Short mmCIF file of C-alpha atoms and ligand atoms in Angstrom, two decimals:
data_model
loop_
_atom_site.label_atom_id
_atom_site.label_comp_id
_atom_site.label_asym_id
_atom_site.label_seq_id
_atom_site.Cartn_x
_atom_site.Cartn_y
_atom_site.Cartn_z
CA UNK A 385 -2.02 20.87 3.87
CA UNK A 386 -5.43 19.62 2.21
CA UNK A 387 -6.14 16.45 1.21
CA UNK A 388 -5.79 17.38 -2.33
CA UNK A 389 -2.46 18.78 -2.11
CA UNK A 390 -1.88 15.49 0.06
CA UNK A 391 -3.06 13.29 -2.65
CA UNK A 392 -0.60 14.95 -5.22
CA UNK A 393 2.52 15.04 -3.27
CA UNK A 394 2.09 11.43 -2.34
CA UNK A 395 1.16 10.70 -6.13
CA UNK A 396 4.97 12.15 -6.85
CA UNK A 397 6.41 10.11 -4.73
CA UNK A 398 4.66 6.86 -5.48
CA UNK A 399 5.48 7.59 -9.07
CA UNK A 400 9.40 6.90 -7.69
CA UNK A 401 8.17 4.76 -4.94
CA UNK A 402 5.38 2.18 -5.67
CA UNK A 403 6.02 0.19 -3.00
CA UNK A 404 5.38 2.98 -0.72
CA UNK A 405 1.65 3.29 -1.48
CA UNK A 406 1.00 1.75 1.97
CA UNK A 407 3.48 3.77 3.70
CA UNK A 408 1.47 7.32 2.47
CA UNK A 409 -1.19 6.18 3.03
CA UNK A 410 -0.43 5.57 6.86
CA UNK A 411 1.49 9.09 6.71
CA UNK A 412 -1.82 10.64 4.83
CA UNK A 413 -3.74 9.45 7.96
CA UNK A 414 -0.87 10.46 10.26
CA UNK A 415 -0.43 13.90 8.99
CA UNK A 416 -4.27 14.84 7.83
CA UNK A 417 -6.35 13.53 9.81
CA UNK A 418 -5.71 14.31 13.00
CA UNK A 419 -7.83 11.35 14.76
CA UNK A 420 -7.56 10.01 18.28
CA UNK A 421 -6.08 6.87 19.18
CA UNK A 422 -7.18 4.30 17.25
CA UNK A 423 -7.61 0.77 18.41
CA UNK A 424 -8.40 -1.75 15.86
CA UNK A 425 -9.10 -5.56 16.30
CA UNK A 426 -7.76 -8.37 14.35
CA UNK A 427 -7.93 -11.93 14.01
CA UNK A 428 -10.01 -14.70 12.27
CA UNK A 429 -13.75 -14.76 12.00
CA UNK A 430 -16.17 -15.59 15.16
CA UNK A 431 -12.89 -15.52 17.54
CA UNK A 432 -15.31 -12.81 19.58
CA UNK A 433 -13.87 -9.82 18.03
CA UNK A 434 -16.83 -7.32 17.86
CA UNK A 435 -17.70 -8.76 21.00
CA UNK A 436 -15.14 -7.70 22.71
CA UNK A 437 -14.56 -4.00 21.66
CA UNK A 438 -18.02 -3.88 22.80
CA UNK A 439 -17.04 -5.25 26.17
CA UNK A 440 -14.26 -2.47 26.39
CA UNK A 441 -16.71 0.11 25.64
CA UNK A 442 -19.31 -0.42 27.72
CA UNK A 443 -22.02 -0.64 24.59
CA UNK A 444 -22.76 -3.31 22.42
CA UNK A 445 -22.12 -0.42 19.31
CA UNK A 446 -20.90 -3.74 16.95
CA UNK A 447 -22.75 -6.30 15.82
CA UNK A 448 -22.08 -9.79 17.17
CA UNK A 449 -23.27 -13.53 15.55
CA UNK A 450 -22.20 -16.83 15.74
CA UNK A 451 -21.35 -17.23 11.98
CA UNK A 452 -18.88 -14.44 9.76
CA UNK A 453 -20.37 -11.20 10.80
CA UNK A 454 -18.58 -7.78 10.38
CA UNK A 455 -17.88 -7.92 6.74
CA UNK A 456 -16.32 -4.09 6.54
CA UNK A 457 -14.85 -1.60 8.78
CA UNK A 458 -17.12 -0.07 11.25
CA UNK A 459 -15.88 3.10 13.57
CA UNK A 460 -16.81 4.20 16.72
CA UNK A 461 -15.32 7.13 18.85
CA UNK A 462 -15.85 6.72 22.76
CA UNK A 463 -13.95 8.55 25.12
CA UNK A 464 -11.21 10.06 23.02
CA UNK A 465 -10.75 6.98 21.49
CA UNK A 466 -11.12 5.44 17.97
CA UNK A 467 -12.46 2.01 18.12
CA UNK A 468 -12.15 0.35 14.61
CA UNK A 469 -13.94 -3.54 14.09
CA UNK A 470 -12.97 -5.13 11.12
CA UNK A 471 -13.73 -8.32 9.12
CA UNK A 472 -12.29 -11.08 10.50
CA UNK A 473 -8.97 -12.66 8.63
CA UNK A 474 -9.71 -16.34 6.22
CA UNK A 475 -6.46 -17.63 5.43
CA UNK A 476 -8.76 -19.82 2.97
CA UNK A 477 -10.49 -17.20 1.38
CA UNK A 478 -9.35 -14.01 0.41
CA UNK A 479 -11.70 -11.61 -0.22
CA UNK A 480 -12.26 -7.98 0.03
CA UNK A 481 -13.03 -8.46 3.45
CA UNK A 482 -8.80 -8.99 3.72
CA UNK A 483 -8.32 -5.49 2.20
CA UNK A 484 -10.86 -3.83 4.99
CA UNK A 485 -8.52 -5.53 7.60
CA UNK A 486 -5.05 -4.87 5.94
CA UNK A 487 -6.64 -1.13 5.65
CA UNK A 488 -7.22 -1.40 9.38
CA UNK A 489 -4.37 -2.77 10.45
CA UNK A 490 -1.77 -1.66 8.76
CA UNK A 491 -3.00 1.78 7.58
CA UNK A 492 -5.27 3.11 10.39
CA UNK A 493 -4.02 1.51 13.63
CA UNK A 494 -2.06 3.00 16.38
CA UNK A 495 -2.77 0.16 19.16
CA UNK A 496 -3.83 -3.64 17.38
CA UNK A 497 -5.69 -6.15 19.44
CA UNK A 498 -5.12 -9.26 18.10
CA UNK A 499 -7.86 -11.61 19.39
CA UNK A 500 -7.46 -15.60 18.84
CA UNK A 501 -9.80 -17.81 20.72
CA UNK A 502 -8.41 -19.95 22.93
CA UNK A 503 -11.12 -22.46 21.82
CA UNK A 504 -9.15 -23.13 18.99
CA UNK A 505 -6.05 -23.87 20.63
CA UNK A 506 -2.66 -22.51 19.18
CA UNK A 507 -2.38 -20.29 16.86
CA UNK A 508 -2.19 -21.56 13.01
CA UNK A 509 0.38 -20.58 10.53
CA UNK A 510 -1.37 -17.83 9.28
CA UNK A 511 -2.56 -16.47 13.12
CA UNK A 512 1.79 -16.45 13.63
CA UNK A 513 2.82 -15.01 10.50
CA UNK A 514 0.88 -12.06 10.96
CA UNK A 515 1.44 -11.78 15.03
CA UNK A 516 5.24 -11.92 13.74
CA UNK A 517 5.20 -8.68 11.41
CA UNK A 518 3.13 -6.81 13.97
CA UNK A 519 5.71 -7.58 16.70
CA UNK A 520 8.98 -6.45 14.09
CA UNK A 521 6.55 -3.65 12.73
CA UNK A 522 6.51 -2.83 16.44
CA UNK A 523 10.15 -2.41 16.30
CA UNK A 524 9.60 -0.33 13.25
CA UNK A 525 6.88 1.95 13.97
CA UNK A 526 6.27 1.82 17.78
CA UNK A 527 2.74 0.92 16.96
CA UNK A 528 1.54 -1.57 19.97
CA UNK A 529 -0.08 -5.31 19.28
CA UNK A 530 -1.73 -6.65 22.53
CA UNK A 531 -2.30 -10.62 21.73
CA UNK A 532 -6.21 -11.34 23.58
CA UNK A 533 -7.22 -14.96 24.27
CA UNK A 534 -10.92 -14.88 24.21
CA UNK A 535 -13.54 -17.07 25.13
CA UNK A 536 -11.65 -18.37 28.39
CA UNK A 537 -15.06 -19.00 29.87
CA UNK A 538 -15.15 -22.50 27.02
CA UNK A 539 -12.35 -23.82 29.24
CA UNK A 540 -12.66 -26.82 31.22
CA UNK A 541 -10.48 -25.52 33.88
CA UNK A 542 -7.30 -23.04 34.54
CA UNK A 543 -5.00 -25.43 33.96
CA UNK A 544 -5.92 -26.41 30.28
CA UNK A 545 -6.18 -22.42 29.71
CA UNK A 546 -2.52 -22.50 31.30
CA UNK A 547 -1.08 -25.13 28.96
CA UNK A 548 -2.32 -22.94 25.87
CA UNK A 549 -1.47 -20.12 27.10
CA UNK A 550 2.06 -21.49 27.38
CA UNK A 551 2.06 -22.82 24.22
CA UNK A 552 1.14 -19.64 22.33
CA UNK A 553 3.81 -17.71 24.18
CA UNK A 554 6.45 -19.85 22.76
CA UNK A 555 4.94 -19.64 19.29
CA UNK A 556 5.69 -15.39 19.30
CA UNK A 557 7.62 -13.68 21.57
CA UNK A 558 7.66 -10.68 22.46
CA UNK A 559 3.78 -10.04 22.99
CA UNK A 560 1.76 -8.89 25.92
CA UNK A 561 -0.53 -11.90 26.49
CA UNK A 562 -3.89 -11.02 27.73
CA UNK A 563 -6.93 -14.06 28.02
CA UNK A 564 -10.26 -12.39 28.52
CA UNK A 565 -13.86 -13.52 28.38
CA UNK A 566 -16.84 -11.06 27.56
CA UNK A 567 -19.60 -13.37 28.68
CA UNK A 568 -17.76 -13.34 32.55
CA UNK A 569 -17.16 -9.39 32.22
CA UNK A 570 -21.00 -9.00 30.91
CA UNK A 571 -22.23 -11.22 33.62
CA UNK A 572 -19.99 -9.69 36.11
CA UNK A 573 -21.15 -5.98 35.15
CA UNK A 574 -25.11 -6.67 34.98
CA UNK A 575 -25.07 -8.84 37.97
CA UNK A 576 -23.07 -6.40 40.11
CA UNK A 577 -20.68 -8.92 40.70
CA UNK A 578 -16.93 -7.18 41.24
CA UNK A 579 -14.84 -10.67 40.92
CA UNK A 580 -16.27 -11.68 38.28
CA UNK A 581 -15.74 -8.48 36.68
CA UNK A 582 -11.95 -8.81 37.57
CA UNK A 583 -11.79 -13.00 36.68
CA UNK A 584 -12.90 -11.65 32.83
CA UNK A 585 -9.41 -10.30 32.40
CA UNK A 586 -11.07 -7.22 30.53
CA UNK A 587 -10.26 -4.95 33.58
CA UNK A 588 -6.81 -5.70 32.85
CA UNK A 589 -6.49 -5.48 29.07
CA UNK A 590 -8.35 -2.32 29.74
CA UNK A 591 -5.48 -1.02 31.91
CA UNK A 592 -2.79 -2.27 29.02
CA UNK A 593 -5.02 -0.66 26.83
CA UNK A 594 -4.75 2.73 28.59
CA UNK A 595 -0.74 2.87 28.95
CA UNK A 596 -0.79 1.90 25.46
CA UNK A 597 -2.79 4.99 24.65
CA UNK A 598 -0.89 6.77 26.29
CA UNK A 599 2.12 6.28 24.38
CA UNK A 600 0.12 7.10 20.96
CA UNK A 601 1.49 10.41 20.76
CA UNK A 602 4.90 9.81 20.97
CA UNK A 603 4.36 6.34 19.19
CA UNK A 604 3.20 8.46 16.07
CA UNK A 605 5.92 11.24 15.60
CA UNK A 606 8.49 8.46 15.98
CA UNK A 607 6.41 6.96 13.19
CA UNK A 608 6.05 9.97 11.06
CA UNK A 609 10.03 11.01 10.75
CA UNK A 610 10.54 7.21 10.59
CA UNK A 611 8.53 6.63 7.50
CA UNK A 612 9.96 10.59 6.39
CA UNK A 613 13.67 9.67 6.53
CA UNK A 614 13.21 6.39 5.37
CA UNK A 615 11.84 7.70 2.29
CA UNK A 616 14.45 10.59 1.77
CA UNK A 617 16.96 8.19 2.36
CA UNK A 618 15.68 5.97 -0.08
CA UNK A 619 15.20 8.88 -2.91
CA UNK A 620 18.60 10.14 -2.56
CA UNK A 621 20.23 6.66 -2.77
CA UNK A 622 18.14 6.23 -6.08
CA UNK A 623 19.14 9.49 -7.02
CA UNK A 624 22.45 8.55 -6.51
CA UNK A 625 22.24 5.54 -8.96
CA UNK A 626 20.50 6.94 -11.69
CA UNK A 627 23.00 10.29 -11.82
CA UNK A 628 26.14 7.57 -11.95
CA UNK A 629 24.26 5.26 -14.73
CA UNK A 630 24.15 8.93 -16.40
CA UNK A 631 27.31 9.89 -16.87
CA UNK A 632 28.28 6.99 -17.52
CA UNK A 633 25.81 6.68 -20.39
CA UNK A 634 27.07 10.36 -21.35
CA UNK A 635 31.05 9.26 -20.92
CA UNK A 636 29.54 6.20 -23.59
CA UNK A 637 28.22 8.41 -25.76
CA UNK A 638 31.04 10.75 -26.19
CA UNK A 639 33.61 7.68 -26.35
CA UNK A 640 31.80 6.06 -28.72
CA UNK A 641 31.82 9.25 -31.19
CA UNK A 642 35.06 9.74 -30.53
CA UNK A 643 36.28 6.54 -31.30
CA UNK A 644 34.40 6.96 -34.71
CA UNK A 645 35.76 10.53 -35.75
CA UNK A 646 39.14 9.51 -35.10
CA UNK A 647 38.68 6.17 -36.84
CA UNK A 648 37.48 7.78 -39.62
CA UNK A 649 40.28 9.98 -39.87
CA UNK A 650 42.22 6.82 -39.91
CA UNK A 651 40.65 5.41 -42.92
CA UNK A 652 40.76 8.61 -44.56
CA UNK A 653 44.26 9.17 -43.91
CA UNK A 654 44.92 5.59 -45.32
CA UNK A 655 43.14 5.84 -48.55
CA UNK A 656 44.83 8.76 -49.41
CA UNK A 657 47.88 6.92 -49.23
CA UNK A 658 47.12 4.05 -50.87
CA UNK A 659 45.39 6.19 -53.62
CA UNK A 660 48.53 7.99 -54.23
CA UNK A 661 50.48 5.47 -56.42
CA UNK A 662 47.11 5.58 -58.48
CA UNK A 663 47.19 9.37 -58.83
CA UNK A 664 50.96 10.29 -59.15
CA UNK A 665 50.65 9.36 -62.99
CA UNK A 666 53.45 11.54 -65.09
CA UNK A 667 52.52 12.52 -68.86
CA UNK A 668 49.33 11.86 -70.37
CA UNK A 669 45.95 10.39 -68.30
CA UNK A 670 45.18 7.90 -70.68
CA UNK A 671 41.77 7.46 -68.53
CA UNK A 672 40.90 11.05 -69.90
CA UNK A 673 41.23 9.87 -73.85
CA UNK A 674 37.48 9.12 -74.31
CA UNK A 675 36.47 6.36 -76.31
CA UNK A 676 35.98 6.04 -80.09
CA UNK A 677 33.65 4.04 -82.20
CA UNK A 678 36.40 2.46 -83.53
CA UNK A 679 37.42 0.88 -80.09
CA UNK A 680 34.47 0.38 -78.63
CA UNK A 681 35.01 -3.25 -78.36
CA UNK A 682 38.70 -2.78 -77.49
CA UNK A 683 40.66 -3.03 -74.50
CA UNK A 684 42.30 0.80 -74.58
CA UNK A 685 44.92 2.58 -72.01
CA UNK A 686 41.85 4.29 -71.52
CA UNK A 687 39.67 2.23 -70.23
CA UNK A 688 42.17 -0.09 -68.43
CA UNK A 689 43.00 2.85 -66.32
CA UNK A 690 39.28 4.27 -65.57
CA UNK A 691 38.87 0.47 -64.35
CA UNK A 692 42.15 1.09 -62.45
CA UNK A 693 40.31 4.06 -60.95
CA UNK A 694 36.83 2.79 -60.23
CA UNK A 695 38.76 -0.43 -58.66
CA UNK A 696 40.47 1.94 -56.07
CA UNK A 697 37.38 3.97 -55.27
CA UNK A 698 35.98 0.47 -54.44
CA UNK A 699 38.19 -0.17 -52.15
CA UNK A 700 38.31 3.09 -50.55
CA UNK A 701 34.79 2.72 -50.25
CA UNK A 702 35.46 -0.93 -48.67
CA UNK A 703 37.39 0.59 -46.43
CA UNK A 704 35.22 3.05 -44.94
CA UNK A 705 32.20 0.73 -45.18
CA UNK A 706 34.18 -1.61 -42.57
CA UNK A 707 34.99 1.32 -40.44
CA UNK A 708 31.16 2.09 -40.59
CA UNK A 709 29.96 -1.48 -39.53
CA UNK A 710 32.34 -1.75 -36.92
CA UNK A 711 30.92 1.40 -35.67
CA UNK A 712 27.32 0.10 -36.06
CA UNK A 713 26.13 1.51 -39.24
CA UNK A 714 24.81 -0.66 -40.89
CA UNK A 715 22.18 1.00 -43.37
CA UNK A 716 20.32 4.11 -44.27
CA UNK A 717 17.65 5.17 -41.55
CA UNK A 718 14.21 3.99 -42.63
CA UNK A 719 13.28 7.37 -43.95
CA UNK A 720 16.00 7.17 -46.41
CA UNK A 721 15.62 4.07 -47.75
CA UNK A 722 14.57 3.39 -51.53
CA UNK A 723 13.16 0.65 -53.32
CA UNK A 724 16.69 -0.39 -54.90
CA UNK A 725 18.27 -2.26 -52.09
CA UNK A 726 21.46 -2.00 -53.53
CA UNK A 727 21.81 1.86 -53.38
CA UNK A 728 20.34 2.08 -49.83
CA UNK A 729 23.88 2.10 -48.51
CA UNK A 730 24.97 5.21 -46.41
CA UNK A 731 28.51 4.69 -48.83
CA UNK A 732 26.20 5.53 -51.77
CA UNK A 733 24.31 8.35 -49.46
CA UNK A 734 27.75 10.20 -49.17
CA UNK A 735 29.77 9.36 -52.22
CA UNK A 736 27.64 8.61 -54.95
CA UNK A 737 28.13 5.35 -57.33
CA UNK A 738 31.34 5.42 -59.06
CA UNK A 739 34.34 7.33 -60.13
CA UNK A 740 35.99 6.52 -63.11
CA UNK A 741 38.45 9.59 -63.05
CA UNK A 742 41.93 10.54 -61.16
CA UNK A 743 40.09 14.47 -60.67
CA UNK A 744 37.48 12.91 -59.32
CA UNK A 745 39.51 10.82 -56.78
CA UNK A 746 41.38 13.95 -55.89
CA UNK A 747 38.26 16.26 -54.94
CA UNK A 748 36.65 13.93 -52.78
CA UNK A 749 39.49 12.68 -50.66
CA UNK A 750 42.43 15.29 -50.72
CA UNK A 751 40.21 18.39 -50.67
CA UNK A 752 39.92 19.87 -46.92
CA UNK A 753 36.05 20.84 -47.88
CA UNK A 754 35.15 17.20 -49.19
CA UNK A 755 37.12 15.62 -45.85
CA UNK A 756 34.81 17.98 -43.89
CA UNK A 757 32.26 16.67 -45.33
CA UNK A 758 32.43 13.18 -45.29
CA UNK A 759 33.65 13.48 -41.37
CA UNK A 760 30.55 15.29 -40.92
CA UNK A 761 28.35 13.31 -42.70
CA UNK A 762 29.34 9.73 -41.83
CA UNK A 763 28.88 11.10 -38.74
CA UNK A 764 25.23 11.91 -39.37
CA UNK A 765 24.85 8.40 -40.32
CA UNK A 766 26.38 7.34 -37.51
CA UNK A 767 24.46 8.95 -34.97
CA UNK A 768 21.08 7.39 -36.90
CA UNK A 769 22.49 3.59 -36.21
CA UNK A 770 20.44 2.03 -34.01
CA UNK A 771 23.17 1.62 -31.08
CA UNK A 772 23.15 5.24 -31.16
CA UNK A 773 19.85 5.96 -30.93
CA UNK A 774 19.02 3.24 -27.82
CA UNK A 775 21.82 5.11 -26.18
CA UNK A 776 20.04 8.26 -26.79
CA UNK A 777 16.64 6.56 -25.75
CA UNK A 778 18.27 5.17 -22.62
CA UNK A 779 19.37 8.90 -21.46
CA UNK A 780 16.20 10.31 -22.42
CA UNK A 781 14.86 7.59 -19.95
CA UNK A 782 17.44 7.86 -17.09
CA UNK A 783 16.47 11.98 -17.57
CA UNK A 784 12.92 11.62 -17.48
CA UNK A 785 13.78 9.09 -14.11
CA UNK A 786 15.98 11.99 -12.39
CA UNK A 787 13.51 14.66 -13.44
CA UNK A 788 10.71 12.36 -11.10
CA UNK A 789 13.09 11.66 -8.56
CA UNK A 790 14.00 15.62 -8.17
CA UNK A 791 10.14 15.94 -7.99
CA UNK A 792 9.53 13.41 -5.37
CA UNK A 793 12.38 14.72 -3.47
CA UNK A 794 10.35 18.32 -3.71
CA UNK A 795 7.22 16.28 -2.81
CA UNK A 796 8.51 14.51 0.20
CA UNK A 797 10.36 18.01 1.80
CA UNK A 798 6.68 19.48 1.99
CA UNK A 799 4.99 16.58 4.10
CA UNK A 800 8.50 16.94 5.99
CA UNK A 801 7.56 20.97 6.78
CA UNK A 802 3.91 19.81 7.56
CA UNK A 803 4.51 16.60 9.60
N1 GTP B 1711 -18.62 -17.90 25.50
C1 GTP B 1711 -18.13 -16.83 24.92
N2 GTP B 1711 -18.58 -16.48 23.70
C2 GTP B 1711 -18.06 -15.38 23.13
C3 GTP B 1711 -17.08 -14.57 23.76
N3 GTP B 1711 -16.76 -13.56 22.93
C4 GTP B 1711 -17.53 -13.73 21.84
N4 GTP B 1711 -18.31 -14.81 21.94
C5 GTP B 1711 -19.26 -15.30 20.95
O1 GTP B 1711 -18.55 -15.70 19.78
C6 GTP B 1711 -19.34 -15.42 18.63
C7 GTP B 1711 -18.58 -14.56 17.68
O2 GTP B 1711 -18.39 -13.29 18.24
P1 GTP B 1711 -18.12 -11.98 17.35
O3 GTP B 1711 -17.71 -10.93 18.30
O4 GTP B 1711 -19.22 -11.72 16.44
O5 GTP B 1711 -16.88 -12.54 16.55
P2 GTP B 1711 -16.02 -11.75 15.45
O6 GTP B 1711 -14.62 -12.15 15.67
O7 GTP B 1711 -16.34 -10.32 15.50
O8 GTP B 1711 -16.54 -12.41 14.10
P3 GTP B 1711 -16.51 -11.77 12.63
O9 GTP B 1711 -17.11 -10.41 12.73
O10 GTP B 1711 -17.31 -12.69 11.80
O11 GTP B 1711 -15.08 -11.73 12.22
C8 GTP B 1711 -20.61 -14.75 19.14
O12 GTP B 1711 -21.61 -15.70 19.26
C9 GTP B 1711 -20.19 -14.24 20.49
O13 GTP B 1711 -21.29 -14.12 21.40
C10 GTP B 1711 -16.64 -15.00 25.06
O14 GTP B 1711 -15.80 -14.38 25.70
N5 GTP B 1711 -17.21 -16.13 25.59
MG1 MG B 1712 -17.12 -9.02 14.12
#
């Protein structure tokens, strides 16, 4: 696989999985670039970290000061091995120089050396936070921390390097305790002088050093199908959610309509009913006798029984306009709407402003064409209402959400065939 390929199968899975970024980016290293071991050190500034990889390597390759020094990551292969010095840690400032470590710790490292000086004592807060997620990321990822006292040469004597030795083991357990000094091992080496070489505890951390190398191999694999399952695992469980808050979204949807077809039916069934009294007139419809100029200011038959009409179409359309706003529908969607608030009603959309006659009545509720209708048109209405639509929003979402998880599931099965 090349590293663009890489770079787009881990940008489908991120899109699922942001808080993975770190995670791929470890696996990008794992599964592209091939590198040796790599040994990275860690730890706060001027605690002799430079100095000490250069002890290990037999050539002062990083640059070494009494004040903050290495300010970014700096590589160096000897031997079949990576060696990576980074920026030392500030718990008071944090500064890009943080990143370049985090990078190196967390992204490049097989084997960590964390190096405290034992000038400073214990270890502060910070110092035992980290030490703590290195040991459980140990558990994790099999990647090795080695915990290096430097500077045991600015000791008074053993047994003050003793006591903080002690104390530092009870602050994390679990760590391989090494105390070193690089001025001894330098002295030792130029000077030809054996015991001194072996009192500078770099012999030693040297020997650590090489059993922990040779675990790497193993160390990473375990690593890579770690980080792999982990991943699947956590894809299918989201999978698992989003195709449940689905149907039941869908199962919503179709109750919901449901529950307003068959309501409206109800109504519908009900007004004809109470219409019926209304329309079962024998003998003449006075409300057909038009008016005359001669009782135009008159109460007639006629007109008391158009009123008689238009009163029940009112409440027929009362009747479905409760139905409606139970159901949601509470006005025409905003492309239909008018000026003239009054007739921006979705009764008014499907039935129109008044009836005044008994045929009239009869077409639009007793016809099987005109039912059809207004089912199939309240409906429309219906599906506009706002409720409807956020439902139909949400499922476009949760669709969308499968769609990328399906993807990243795709995604993560080809690093699985290349890893
Ligand atoms: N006496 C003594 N001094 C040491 C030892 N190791 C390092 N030093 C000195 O401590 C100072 C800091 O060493 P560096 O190796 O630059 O420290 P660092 O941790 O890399 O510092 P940054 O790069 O700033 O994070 C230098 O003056 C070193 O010579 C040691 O074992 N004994
Ligand atoms: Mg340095």
């Amino acid at each position: 696989m090349d590293i663009q390929t890489f770079d787009e199968v881990a940008h489908d899975i991120i899109a699922v999985l942001p808080d993975r970024v770190t995670d791929l980016a470890r696996l990008r290293r794992l599964i592209l670039s091939v590198t040796y071991p790599t040994i990275t050190v860690i730890g706060k500034y001027n605690h002799g970290k430079s100095r000490l990889l250069n002890e290990l390597i037999g050539h002062d390759i990083f640059s070494v000061a009494d004040k903050r020094e290495t300010i970014s990551l700096a590589e160096y292969i000897h031997h079949e091995v990576c060696w990576l010095d980074a920026p030392g840690l500030d718990a008071d400032v944090a500064t890009v120089d943080d990143d370049y470590a985090f990078d190196a710790v967390w992204t490049q490292a097989d084997i960590r050396l964390f190096v405290h000086s034992v000038r400073e004592g214990e270890l502060d807060a910070a110092e035992q936070q980290l030490l703590q997620q290195l040991v459980s990321d140990f558990r994790y990822s099999q990647r090795q921390t080695l915990l290096v006292l430097t500077q045991i040469d600015q000791m008074p004597d053993q047994v003050t390097l003793e006591h903080i030795k002690q104390s530092i083991a009870s602050q994390v357990s679990g760590l391989n305790i090494l105390p070193v000094s690089a001025t001894r091992h330098r002295q030792g080496v130029e000077n030809s002088k054996p015991l001194l070489v072996e009192k500078s505890g770099i012999v030693a951390l040297s020997q650590a050093l090489q059993y922990a190398i040779s675990q790497v191999p193993a160390a990473r694999q375990h690593e890579k199908s770690q980080l792999l399952a982990e991943m699947q695992q956590q894809l299918s469980q989201l999978k698992t959610e989003r195709d449940s808050l689905q149907q039941q979204l869908q199962q919503t949807q179709q109750q919901q309509r449901q529950d307003f077809d068959q309501g409206l039916v109800k109504v519908l069934d009900k007004i004809r009913e109470d219409l019926q009294p209304i329309l079962d007139i024998i003998g003449l419809d006075e409300a057909l006798v038009p008016d005359s100029f001669a009782t135009m200011y008159k109460v007639t038959a006629g007109k008391q029984q158009r009123a008689k009409v238009q009163i029940a179409y009112s409440r027929a359309c009362i009747d479905i306009n409760s139905h409606l706003i139970r159901h949601g529908v509470v006005g025409l969607p905003e492309n239909q709407q008018t000026s003239v608030k009054s007739l921006d009603t979705v009764i008014v959309a499907v039935l129109g402003i008044s009836v005044k006659f008994r045929d009239h009545l009869r077409s639009i509720f007793y016809t099987d064409i005109e039912r059809e209708r207004l089912q199939r048109e309240f409906a429309f209405y219906f599906e506009k209402s706002a409720g409807r639509q956020a439902l139909v929003k949400q499922l476009q979402q949760v669709a969308e959400q499968l769609a990328n998880i399906v993807q990243a599931q795709i995604a993560l099965k080809m690093l699985e065939e290349v890893a």
